[in-house]
Tab-separated table of C-alpha atoms and ligand atoms in Angstrom:
chain	number	residue	atom	x	y	z
A	2	MET	CA	3.220	13.909	-23.734
A	3	ARG	CA	2.600	11.027	-21.277
A	4	ARG	CA	-0.358	10.479	-20.729
A	5	VAL	CA	-1.582	9.805	-16.981
A	6	THR	CA	-4.286	8.718	-14.242
A	7	VAL	CA	-3.797	8.410	-10.413
A	8	LEU	CA	-6.281	6.256	-8.829
A	9	GLY	CA	-6.546	7.912	-5.548
A	10	ALA	CA	-5.258	11.060	-6.228
A	11	THR	CA	-7.123	12.232	-3.166
A	12	GLY	CA	-5.291	10.961	-0.728
A	13	SER	CA	-1.450	11.241	0.226
A	14	ILE	CA	0.686	9.063	-2.290
A	15	GLY	CA	-2.271	10.861	-5.252
A	16	GLN	CA	-1.718	14.567	-3.597
A	17	ASN	CA	2.439	13.346	-3.877
A	18	THR	CA	2.199	11.806	-7.785
A	19	LEU	CA	-0.077	15.375	-8.498
A	20	ASP	CA	3.111	17.278	-7.740
A	21	LEU	CA	5.305	15.492	-8.851
A	22	ILE	CA	2.589	15.875	-12.220
A	23	ALA	CA	2.165	19.470	-12.452
A	24	ARG	CA	5.893	20.065	-11.296
A	25	ALA	CA	6.681	19.281	-14.988
A	26	PRO	CA	3.924	21.261	-16.579
A	27	GLY	CA	3.843	19.872	-20.617
A	28	ALA	CA	5.069	16.904	-19.833
A	29	TYR	CA	1.732	15.269	-18.764
A	30	ARG	CA	-1.791	15.300	-20.951
A	31	VAL	CA	-3.526	13.055	-16.998
A	32	VAL	CA	-6.191	11.649	-18.342
A	33	ALA	CA	-8.152	10.331	-15.573
A	34	LEU	CA	-8.068	11.505	-11.510
A	35	THR	CA	-10.363	9.580	-9.178
A	36	GLY	CA	-11.236	10.166	-5.457
A	37	GLY	CA	-14.049	8.039	-2.727
A	38	ARG	CA	-14.871	11.157	-0.799
A	39	ASN	CA	-13.570	14.099	-1.496
A	40	VAL	CA	-15.243	15.909	-4.184
A	41	ALA	CA	-13.555	19.377	-3.628
A	42	GLN	CA	-10.238	18.011	-3.441
A	43	LEU	CA	-11.288	15.506	-6.559
A	44	ALA	CA	-12.506	19.024	-8.156
A	45	ALA	CA	-10.095	21.292	-7.854
A	46	ASP	CA	-7.256	18.939	-8.700
A	47	ALA	CA	-8.843	17.848	-12.439
A	48	ARG	CA	-9.063	21.795	-12.995
A	49	ARG	CA	-6.137	22.832	-12.661
A	50	LEU	CA	-4.498	19.784	-13.942
A	51	GLN	CA	-7.235	19.923	-17.248
A	52	ALA	CA	-7.941	16.361	-17.046
A	53	GLU	CA	-9.721	14.373	-19.722
A	54	ILE	CA	-12.455	12.708	-16.488
A	55	ALA	CA	-13.157	13.247	-13.148
A	56	VAL	CA	-14.573	10.530	-11.018
A	57	ILE	CA	-15.532	9.596	-7.509
A	58	ALA	CA	-16.140	6.523	-6.362
A	59	ASP	CA	-18.972	7.707	-3.214
A	60	GLU	CA	-22.589	7.335	-6.196
A	61	THR	CA	-24.289	10.010	-3.641
A	62	ARG	CA	-21.886	12.547	-4.528
A	63	LEU	CA	-21.779	13.053	-8.657
A	64	ASP	CA	-24.215	16.252	-8.421
A	65	ASP	CA	-21.734	17.891	-5.625
A	66	LEU	CA	-18.970	16.921	-8.871
A	67	ARG	CA	-20.714	18.077	-11.828
A	68	GLN	CA	-21.283	21.513	-10.057
A	69	ALA	CA	-17.265	21.399	-8.374
A	70	LEU	CA	-15.816	21.208	-12.244
A	71	ASP	CA	-18.974	22.902	-14.408
A	72	GLY	CA	-17.999	24.860	-16.790
A	73	SER	CA	-14.337	23.279	-16.714
A	74	GLY	CA	-14.636	21.488	-19.379
A	75	VAL	CA	-13.359	18.055	-16.831
A	76	ALA	CA	-15.788	15.485	-17.847
A	77	ALA	CA	-17.261	13.361	-13.863
A	78	ALA	CA	-18.744	9.953	-13.648
A	79	ALA	CA	-19.240	8.007	-9.635
A	80	GLY	CA	-19.343	4.720	-9.045
A	81	ARG	CA	-17.450	1.991	-8.893
A	82	ALA	CA	-17.665	0.815	-12.207
A	83	ALA	CA	-16.979	4.512	-13.527
A	84	VAL	CA	-12.867	3.991	-11.831
A	85	ILE	CA	-12.658	1.234	-12.943
A	86	GLU	CA	-13.761	2.613	-16.606
A	87	ALA	CA	-11.403	5.735	-15.998
A	88	ALA	CA	-8.379	2.402	-14.525
A	89	SER	CA	-9.068	1.255	-18.024
A	90	ARG	CA	-8.705	3.969	-20.473
A	91	PRO	CA	-5.911	4.777	-22.113
A	92	ALA	CA	-2.935	5.959	-20.427
A	93	ASP	CA	0.630	4.780	-20.276
A	94	TRP	CA	1.427	5.632	-16.964
A	95	VAL	CA	-1.361	5.364	-14.170
A	96	MET	CA	-0.433	5.674	-10.393
A	97	SER	CA	-2.661	2.966	-7.987
A	98	ALA	CA	-3.105	5.035	-4.944
A	99	ILE	CA	-6.355	4.053	-3.546
A	100	VAL	CA	-6.254	2.503	-0.036
A	101	GLY	CA	-7.777	-0.957	0.838
A	102	ALA	CA	-8.857	-3.945	-1.407
A	103	ALA	CA	-10.517	-2.081	-3.575
A	104	GLY	CA	-7.657	-0.841	-4.828
A	105	LEU	CA	-7.535	-4.106	-6.797
A	106	ALA	CA	-10.334	-3.938	-10.144
A	107	PRO	CA	-9.562	-0.777	-11.579
A	108	GLY	CA	-5.487	-1.862	-11.052
A	109	LEU	CA	-6.176	-4.971	-12.809
A	110	ALA	CA	-8.142	-2.260	-15.318
A	111	ALA	CA	-5.211	-0.567	-16.146
A	112	LEU	CA	-2.773	-3.407	-16.523
A	113	GLU	CA	-5.456	-4.712	-19.055
A	114	GLN	CA	-4.904	-2.128	-21.042
A	115	GLY	CA	-1.062	-2.090	-21.149
A	116	ALA	CA	-0.250	0.360	-19.025
A	117	THR	CA	2.661	0.602	-16.443
A	118	LEU	CA	1.447	0.040	-12.902
A	119	ALA	CA	2.849	1.984	-9.849
A	120	LEU	CA	1.444	0.226	-7.425
A	121	ALA	CA	1.077	1.912	-3.926
A	122	ASN	CA	-1.947	0.093	-3.185
A	123	LYS	CA	0.018	-3.263	-1.330
A	124	GLU	CA	-3.253	-5.056	-0.377
A	125	SER	CA	-3.293	-5.814	-4.403
A	126	MET	CA	0.148	-7.911	-4.447
A	127	VAL	CA	-1.635	-9.408	-1.345
A	128	CYS	CA	-4.851	-10.301	-2.016
A	129	ALA	CA	-3.714	-11.614	-5.407
A	130	GLY	CA	-0.502	-10.955	-6.246
A	131	PRO	CA	-0.124	-14.170	-9.234
A	132	LEU	CA	-3.115	-12.574	-10.997
A	133	MET	CA	-1.662	-8.835	-11.399
A	134	LEU	CA	1.812	-10.600	-12.392
A	135	ALA	CA	-0.385	-13.104	-14.715
A	136	THR	CA	-2.432	-9.747	-16.278
A	137	ALA	CA	0.605	-7.823	-16.756
A	138	ARG	CA	2.059	-10.531	-18.536
A	139	ARG	CA	-0.532	-11.056	-21.193
A	140	HIS	CA	-0.664	-7.326	-21.718
A	141	GLY	CA	2.675	-5.877	-21.801
A	142	GLY	CA	1.816	-3.793	-18.720
A	143	THR	CA	4.455	-3.474	-16.218
A	144	LEU	CA	4.486	-3.728	-12.725
A	145	LEU	CA	6.630	-1.221	-9.963
A	146	PRO	CA	6.729	-0.881	-6.980
A	147	VAL	CA	6.377	2.481	-4.988
A	148	ASP	CA	5.497	0.878	-1.184
A	149	SER	CA	9.716	2.583	-0.231
A	150	GLU	CA	10.906	-0.573	1.107
A	151	HIS	CA	9.418	-1.805	-2.511
A	152	SER	CA	10.768	0.127	-4.248
A	153	ALA	CA	14.526	-0.469	-2.612
A	154	VAL	CA	14.586	-3.140	-2.745
A	155	PHE	CA	13.959	-3.142	-6.215
A	156	GLN	CA	16.314	-0.721	-7.022
A	157	ALA	CA	18.638	-3.333	-5.060
A	158	LEU	CA	18.229	-4.815	-7.781
A	159	VAL	CA	18.560	-3.622	-11.360
A	160	GLY	CA	21.167	-5.835	-12.900
A	161	GLU	CA	21.427	-8.248	-10.089
A	162	ASP	CA	20.466	-11.824	-10.599
A	163	ILE	CA	17.199	-12.694	-8.425
A	164	ALA	CA	18.389	-16.069	-7.276
A	165	THR	CA	22.137	-15.027	-6.288
A	166	VAL	CA	19.554	-13.011	-2.967
A	167	GLU	CA	20.114	-14.394	0.512
A	168	ARG	CA	17.745	-12.473	2.079
A	169	ILE	CA	15.166	-9.031	1.727
A	170	VAL	CA	15.384	-6.883	4.832
A	171	ILE	CA	12.749	-4.777	5.126
A	172	THR	CA	12.787	-2.641	8.208
A	173	ALA	CA	9.988	-0.925	10.327
A	174	SER	CA	9.502	2.316	12.204
A	175	GLY	CA	7.505	0.759	14.889
A	176	GLY	CA	5.241	2.635	14.396
A	177	ALA	CA	3.740	5.195	17.522
A	178	PHE	CA	3.801	2.558	19.692
A	179	ARG	CA	7.814	1.550	19.901
A	180	ASP	CA	8.689	2.744	23.235
A	181	TRP	CA	5.469	2.324	25.238
A	182	PRO	CA	5.272	-0.030	27.288
A	183	LEU	CA	3.392	-3.371	26.184
A	184	GLU	CA	0.237	-3.957	28.940
A	185	GLN	CA	-0.810	0.470	27.553
A	186	LEU	CA	-1.073	-0.826	24.025
A	187	ALA	CA	-4.030	-2.641	25.700
A	188	GLU	CA	-5.485	1.286	25.799
A	189	ALA	CA	-4.481	2.905	23.382
A	190	THR	CA	-6.917	4.978	20.928
A	191	PRO	CA	-7.174	6.039	17.230
A	192	GLU	CA	-6.022	8.869	17.104
A	193	GLN	CA	-2.971	8.300	19.860
A	194	ALA	CA	-2.461	4.635	17.160
A	195	ALA	CA	-2.963	7.543	14.069
A	196	THR	CA	0.448	9.696	14.952
A	197	HIS	CA	3.250	8.392	13.364
A	198	PRO	CA	6.675	9.805	14.734
A	199	ASN	CA	8.578	10.198	10.723
A	200	TRP	CA	5.992	10.181	7.541
A	201	ASP	CA	3.661	11.924	7.120
A	202	MET	CA	0.892	9.438	5.405
A	203	GLY	CA	-3.217	8.276	5.564
A	204	GLN	CA	-4.775	7.588	9.086
A	205	ARG	CA	-5.044	3.922	7.784
A	206	ILE	CA	-1.888	3.083	6.432
A	207	THR	CA	-0.351	5.286	9.940
A	208	ILE	CA	-2.916	3.013	12.085
A	209	ASP	CA	-1.408	0.030	10.159
A	210	SER	CA	1.969	0.843	11.183
A	211	ALA	CA	1.073	0.847	15.188
A	212	SER	CA	0.128	-2.722	14.842
A	213	MET	CA	2.811	-3.507	12.000
A	214	PHE	CA	0.014	-5.023	10.254
A	215	ASN	CA	1.300	-2.347	7.401
A	216	LYS	CA	4.401	-4.177	7.914
A	217	ALA	CA	3.249	-7.570	7.627
A	218	LEU	CA	1.457	-6.631	4.379
A	219	GLU	CA	4.825	-5.379	3.467
A	220	LEU	CA	6.395	-8.884	4.365
A	221	ILE	CA	4.301	-10.268	2.051
A	222	GLU	CA	3.713	-8.081	-0.466
A	223	THR	CA	7.555	-7.965	-0.711
A	224	LYS	CA	7.215	-12.166	-1.522
A	225	GLU	CA	4.724	-11.152	-4.453
A	226	PHE	CA	6.865	-9.083	-5.801
A	227	PHE	CA	9.896	-11.018	-6.109
A	228	GLY	CA	9.058	-14.425	-6.003
A	229	VAL	CA	11.707	-15.195	-3.087
A	230	ASP	CA	10.848	-18.002	-0.080
A	231	PRO	CA	9.631	-16.483	2.536
A	232	ALA	CA	12.340	-18.002	4.482
A	233	ARG	CA	15.006	-15.365	3.240
A	234	ILE	CA	12.077	-11.822	4.164
A	235	GLU	CA	12.819	-10.105	7.507
A	236	ALA	CA	12.191	-7.336	9.090
A	237	VAL	CA	13.937	-5.200	11.676
A	238	VAL	CA	13.135	-2.179	13.444
A	239	HIS	CA	14.799	0.952	12.242
A	240	PRO	CA	13.907	4.053	14.237
A	241	GLU	CA	14.930	6.612	11.625
A	242	SER	CA	12.716	5.170	8.120
A	243	LEU	CA	16.277	6.043	6.661
A	244	ILE	CA	17.619	2.286	5.342
A	245	HIS	CA	13.810	1.033	3.728
A	246	ALA	CA	15.081	-1.729	3.098
A	247	LEU	CA	18.115	-3.767	2.244
A	248	VAL	CA	19.215	-6.808	-0.540
A	249	GLY	CA	21.911	-9.260	0.725
A	250	PHE	CA	23.919	-10.792	-1.545
A	251	CYS	CA	25.406	-14.250	-1.748
A	252	ASP	CA	28.757	-13.425	-1.409
A	253	GLY	CA	27.873	-11.702	2.082
A	254	ALA	CA	26.900	-7.882	0.764
A	255	LEU	CA	23.829	-6.393	1.939
A	256	MET	CA	22.631	-3.553	-0.071
A	257	ALA	CA	20.794	-0.861	1.618
A	258	HIS	CA	18.648	2.110	0.229
A	259	VAL	CA	19.215	5.387	2.454
A	260	GLY	CA	16.445	8.078	1.368
A	261	PRO	CA	14.514	10.587	3.547
A	262	HIS	CA	10.935	10.990	4.259
A	263	ASP	CA	9.748	11.222	1.329
A	264	MET	CA	7.138	9.523	-0.913
A	265	ARG	CA	8.037	11.528	-3.720
A	266	HIS	CA	11.130	10.193	-3.928
A	267	ALA	CA	9.363	6.365	-4.837
A	268	ILE	CA	6.738	7.813	-7.208
A	269	GLY	CA	9.370	9.378	-9.402
A	270	TYR	CA	11.238	6.419	-9.094
A	271	ALA	CA	8.581	4.957	-10.117
A	272	LEU	CA	7.679	7.710	-12.887
A	273	HIS	CA	9.998	8.217	-14.399
A	274	HIS	CA	11.210	4.542	-14.897
A	275	PRO	CA	14.478	3.308	-16.366
A	276	ASP	CA	15.169	6.741	-15.828
A	277	ARG	CA	16.552	8.373	-13.077
A	278	ARG	CA	15.444	12.237	-12.901
A	279	PRO	CA	15.933	14.671	-10.558
A	280	LEU	CA	12.879	15.140	-7.769
A	281	PRO	CA	13.022	17.791	-4.734
A	282	VAL	CA	12.847	15.667	-2.546
A	283	ALA	CA	15.444	17.228	1.031
A	284	ARG	CA	19.338	15.635	0.246
A	285	LEU	CA	20.623	13.729	3.433
A	286	ASP	CA	23.471	14.839	6.047
A	287	LEU	CA	24.771	12.019	6.816
A	288	ALA	CA	27.240	13.828	8.836
A	289	ALA	CA	24.444	15.699	11.116
A	290	LEU	CA	23.026	12.020	11.321
A	291	GLY	CA	24.903	10.484	13.634
A	292	GLN	CA	24.181	7.920	14.030
A	293	LEU	CA	21.052	4.272	12.492
A	294	THR	CA	20.029	1.878	14.639
A	295	PHE	CA	18.167	-1.052	14.626
A	296	ARG	CA	15.924	-3.316	16.865
A	297	PRO	CA	14.616	-7.224	15.947
A	298	ALA	CA	10.962	-6.582	14.996
A	299	CYS	CA	8.976	-8.041	18.310
A	300	GLU	CA	6.083	-10.538	17.630
A	301	VAL	CA	5.283	-10.684	20.947
A	302	ARG	CA	4.604	-6.401	20.506
A	303	TRP	CA	3.392	-7.013	17.159
A	304	PRO	CA	1.855	-10.829	16.429
A	305	ALA	CA	0.815	-9.166	12.926
A	306	LEU	CA	3.801	-10.322	12.014
A	307	ARG	CA	3.873	-13.998	12.912
A	308	LEU	CA	0.123	-14.377	10.781
A	309	ALA	CA	1.838	-12.375	8.007
A	310	ARG	CA	3.941	-15.344	8.193
A	311	GLU	CA	1.167	-17.681	8.364
A	312	VAL	CA	0.009	-16.275	5.305
A	313	MET	CA	3.231	-16.258	3.331
A	314	GLN	CA	3.503	-20.164	3.259
A	315	THR	CA	-0.100	-20.656	3.337
A	316	GLY	CA	-0.490	-18.459	-0.265
A	317	GLY	CA	-3.373	-18.847	-3.005
A	318	LEU	CA	-6.102	-16.585	-1.002
A	319	ALA	CA	-4.684	-16.759	2.687
A	320	GLY	CA	-3.938	-13.513	1.630
A	321	ALA	CA	-6.623	-11.898	0.521
A	322	VAL	CA	-8.482	-13.304	3.855
A	323	PHE	CA	-6.067	-11.672	5.916
A	324	ASN	CA	-6.082	-8.254	4.043
A	325	ALA	CA	-10.182	-8.577	4.880
A	326	ALA	CA	-10.253	-9.538	8.475
A	327	LYS	CA	-7.103	-6.828	8.871
A	328	GLU	CA	-9.350	-4.000	7.119
A	329	THR	CA	-12.886	-5.123	9.007
A	330	ALA	CA	-10.471	-5.568	11.982
A	331	LEU	CA	-9.437	-1.646	11.592
A	332	ASP	CA	-12.655	-0.039	11.138
A	333	ALA	CA	-14.145	-1.564	14.411
A	334	PHE	CA	-11.119	-0.247	16.126
A	335	ILE	CA	-11.431	3.234	14.697
A	336	ALA	CA	-14.926	2.829	15.654
A	337	ARG	CA	-14.460	2.088	19.383
A	338	ARG	CA	-15.964	-1.488	19.074
A	339	ILE	CA	-12.320	-2.940	20.105
A	340	ARG	CA	-8.566	-2.457	21.703
A	341	PHE	CA	-5.883	-2.272	19.491
A	342	THR	CA	-4.229	-4.599	21.097
A	343	GLU	CA	-7.275	-6.754	19.739
A	344	MET	CA	-6.990	-6.820	16.012
A	345	THR	CA	-4.949	-9.901	15.267
A	346	GLY	CA	-7.339	-11.778	17.297
A	347	VAL	CA	-10.006	-11.328	15.278
A	348	VAL	CA	-7.669	-10.941	12.086
A	349	GLU	CA	-6.891	-14.577	13.489
A	350	ALA	CA	-9.721	-16.576	14.545
A	351	VAL	CA	-10.365	-15.290	10.578
A	352	LEU	CA	-7.505	-16.919	9.646
A	353	THR	CA	-8.029	-20.323	11.451
A	354	ARG	CA	-12.068	-19.683	10.997
A	355	LEU	CA	-11.613	-19.762	6.526
A	356	SER	CA	-8.819	-22.130	6.650
A	357	ALA	CA	-10.816	-25.070	6.107
A	358	HIS	CA	-13.082	-23.155	3.305
A	359	PRO	CA	-12.555	-24.979	0.149
A	360	GLY	CA	-10.732	-22.031	-1.918
A	361	HIS	CA	-8.961	-21.023	0.509
A	362	ASN	CA	-5.303	-22.664	-0.555
A	363	VAL	CA	-6.437	-23.410	-5.104
A	364	ASP	CA	-3.624	-21.566	-6.792
A	365	ASP	CA	-5.240	-20.667	-9.803
A	366	ILE	CA	-6.469	-16.382	-8.178
A	367	THR	CA	-9.384	-15.195	-10.539
A	368	LEU	CA	-10.397	-11.629	-9.322
A	369	ASP	CA	-14.202	-13.012	-7.904
A	370	LYS	CA	-12.253	-15.881	-6.497
A	371	VAL	CA	-10.717	-13.229	-3.956
A	372	VAL	CA	-13.309	-10.642	-3.799
A	373	GLU	CA	-15.735	-13.834	-2.514
A	374	ALA	CA	-12.740	-14.520	-0.277
A	375	ASP	CA	-12.621	-10.980	0.298
A	376	HIS	CA	-16.482	-11.237	1.006
A	377	LEU	CA	-16.617	-14.325	3.343
A	378	ALA	CA	-13.469	-12.883	5.905
A	379	ARG	CA	-14.678	-9.420	6.186
A	380	VAL	CA	-19.134	-10.901	7.095
A	381	THR	CA	-17.020	-13.700	9.307
A	382	ALA	CA	-14.984	-11.045	11.077
A	383	GLN	CA	-18.331	-9.016	12.257
A	384	GLU	CA	-19.665	-12.198	13.514
A	385	ILE	CA	-17.016	-12.663	15.366
A	386	VAL	CA	-15.913	-8.213	16.785
A	387	GLN	CA	-19.476	-8.440	17.217
A	388	SER	CA	-19.495	-11.809	19.844
A	389	ARG	CA	-16.607	-10.385	21.620
B	10	LIG	P1	-5.463	7.119	1.515
B	10	LIG	O1	-5.841	7.139	2.954
B	10	LIG	O2	-3.926	8.906	1.734
B	10	LIG	O3	-5.874	7.828	0.910
B	10	LIG	C1	-7.162	6.969	-0.208
B	10	LIG	C2	-7.128	7.219	-2.248
B	10	LIG	O4	-8.240	6.267	-1.886
B	10	LIG	C3	-7.944	8.220	-1.234
B	10	LIG	O5	-7.875	8.755	-2.808
B	10	LIG	C4	-9.757	8.156	-1.009
B	10	LIG	O6	-10.804	9.179	-1.280
B	10	LIG	C5	-9.841	7.000	-1.840
B	10	LIG	N1	-10.292	5.728	-1.495
B	10	LIG	C6	-10.349	6.110	-0.750
B	10	LIG	N2	-11.843	4.246	-0.623
B	10	LIG	C7	-11.791	4.146	-1.708
B	10	LIG	C8	-12.705	3.342	-2.600
B	10	LIG	N3	-13.770	2.386	-2.087
B	10	LIG	N4	-12.719	3.154	-3.868
B	10	LIG	C9	-12.215	4.552	-4.835
B	10	LIG	N5	-11.241	5.236	-4.256
B	10	LIG	C10	-11.464	5.369	-2.849
B	10	LIG	O7	-4.338	6.149	1.591
B	10	LIG	P2	-2.409	6.215	1.003
B	10	LIG	O8	-2.452	7.615	0.063
B	10	LIG	O9	-1.752	6.699	2.913
B	10	LIG	O10	-2.148	5.432	0.403
B	10	LIG	C11	-2.907	4.802	-0.450
B	10	LIG	C12	-2.277	3.234	-1.442
B	10	LIG	O11	-1.082	2.904	-0.748
B	10	LIG	C13	-2.436	2.489	0.295
B	10	LIG	O12	-2.698	0.679	-0.673
B	10	LIG	C14	-1.530	2.629	0.794
B	10	LIG	O13	-1.253	1.375	2.298
B	10	LIG	C15	-0.152	2.647	0.072
B	10	LIG	N6	0.732	2.999	0.414
B	10	LIG	C16	0.921	4.507	1.331
B	10	LIG	C17	2.009	5.364	1.677
B	10	LIG	C18	1.784	6.700	2.316
B	10	LIG	O14	2.596	7.201	2.729
B	10	LIG	N7	0.588	7.469	1.973
B	10	LIG	C19	3.473	4.425	1.675
B	10	LIG	C20	3.072	2.941	0.888
B	10	LIG	C21	2.489	2.819	0.505
B	10	LIG	P3	-10.735	10.121	-0.543
B	10	LIG	O15	-9.823	10.306	0.485
B	10	LIG	O16	-11.238	10.466	-1.853
B	10	LIG	O17	-11.939	9.913	0.198
């Protein structure tokens, strides 16, 4: 039986992962499930799947979790350290689906115990790509992408020589505001931004789709994951979101990965890798679809894409600073302290202020350095938000 752990089990990716695991009774032994605050969902899933341990990151909810698990035989724990401990329990396959930079340390802990880490948490690669890859190499772990675009690129590269890759094109739906007049964007509310035209995802990533901060993170993730020159990585708007990414080769061939809007494809590919197994996702009827369309990813409408290019060029800890500043700006937008269109300005100001900070461009990225850069960027972003 394969031992599996799901970090961020209560979220959108986590729930899709549990759906696949629950469909194969007897194939998996669930080691640990973790959640952030949602005790009821975590306890229900831990009971149903007979996990060894359920961990809630919010320490104030430990008593609630204990009560909800009473008599189930599932152990309960709480707090950040307990999440990391859960990730480091021996498991063959670990899903990293905590949202934000909080997912980095647990993901590293899973790699350190030699697990295959299915990485939905793109922030880990953005903040510390070289550290993630080095940790996997050192401990014999495997890193598999779960973001649909990166899973698509990964699949298109099977059997190919990365040196023959001319370009990688990742697609973007354009999010909630792709057709809004530019002058209306300043009035956009968090509720409007959290409505995705195609995908059903968590609130934060959905708002990041509207601002394209999500695509900006994915451009950086592409560079880190596949080690490709940033000049060879591009984004294109594809409103149907059915082609997830394309890889262009030196002979002019462009390999596209096409699939429905269902994260269980990318999750299932990572779960069964290197095999392909049947998955409960819809099959596309191409004739019924009729057409697939593309538009340029305009950097005036989505300035986050321009910032991503700067971050990729700078390297070092710029990704960690970018992500932390973005998370703080997003919190401020959700709390209605800044406008939708102000998020990029906050992130750019943080990148500019911290670019002269010693260590910003270091190549030897450690967890401590990432944590420090992340903290500094959040404090700086808070100051900038308050001064507005
Ligand atoms: P959700 O917001 O739906 O879920 C996030 C998960 O992380 C929940 O389990 C949440 O717990 C938990 N969590 C939140 N904060 C903390 C914390 N500080 N410590 C520990 N756990 C925490 O997010 P998604 O599932 O949408 O996304 C997860 C990751 O996958 C993100 O990095 C996202 O960018 C990436 N991703 C998501 C896709 C999607 O389709 N949703 C597609 C591709 C990538 P709780 O809910 O209990 O508070």
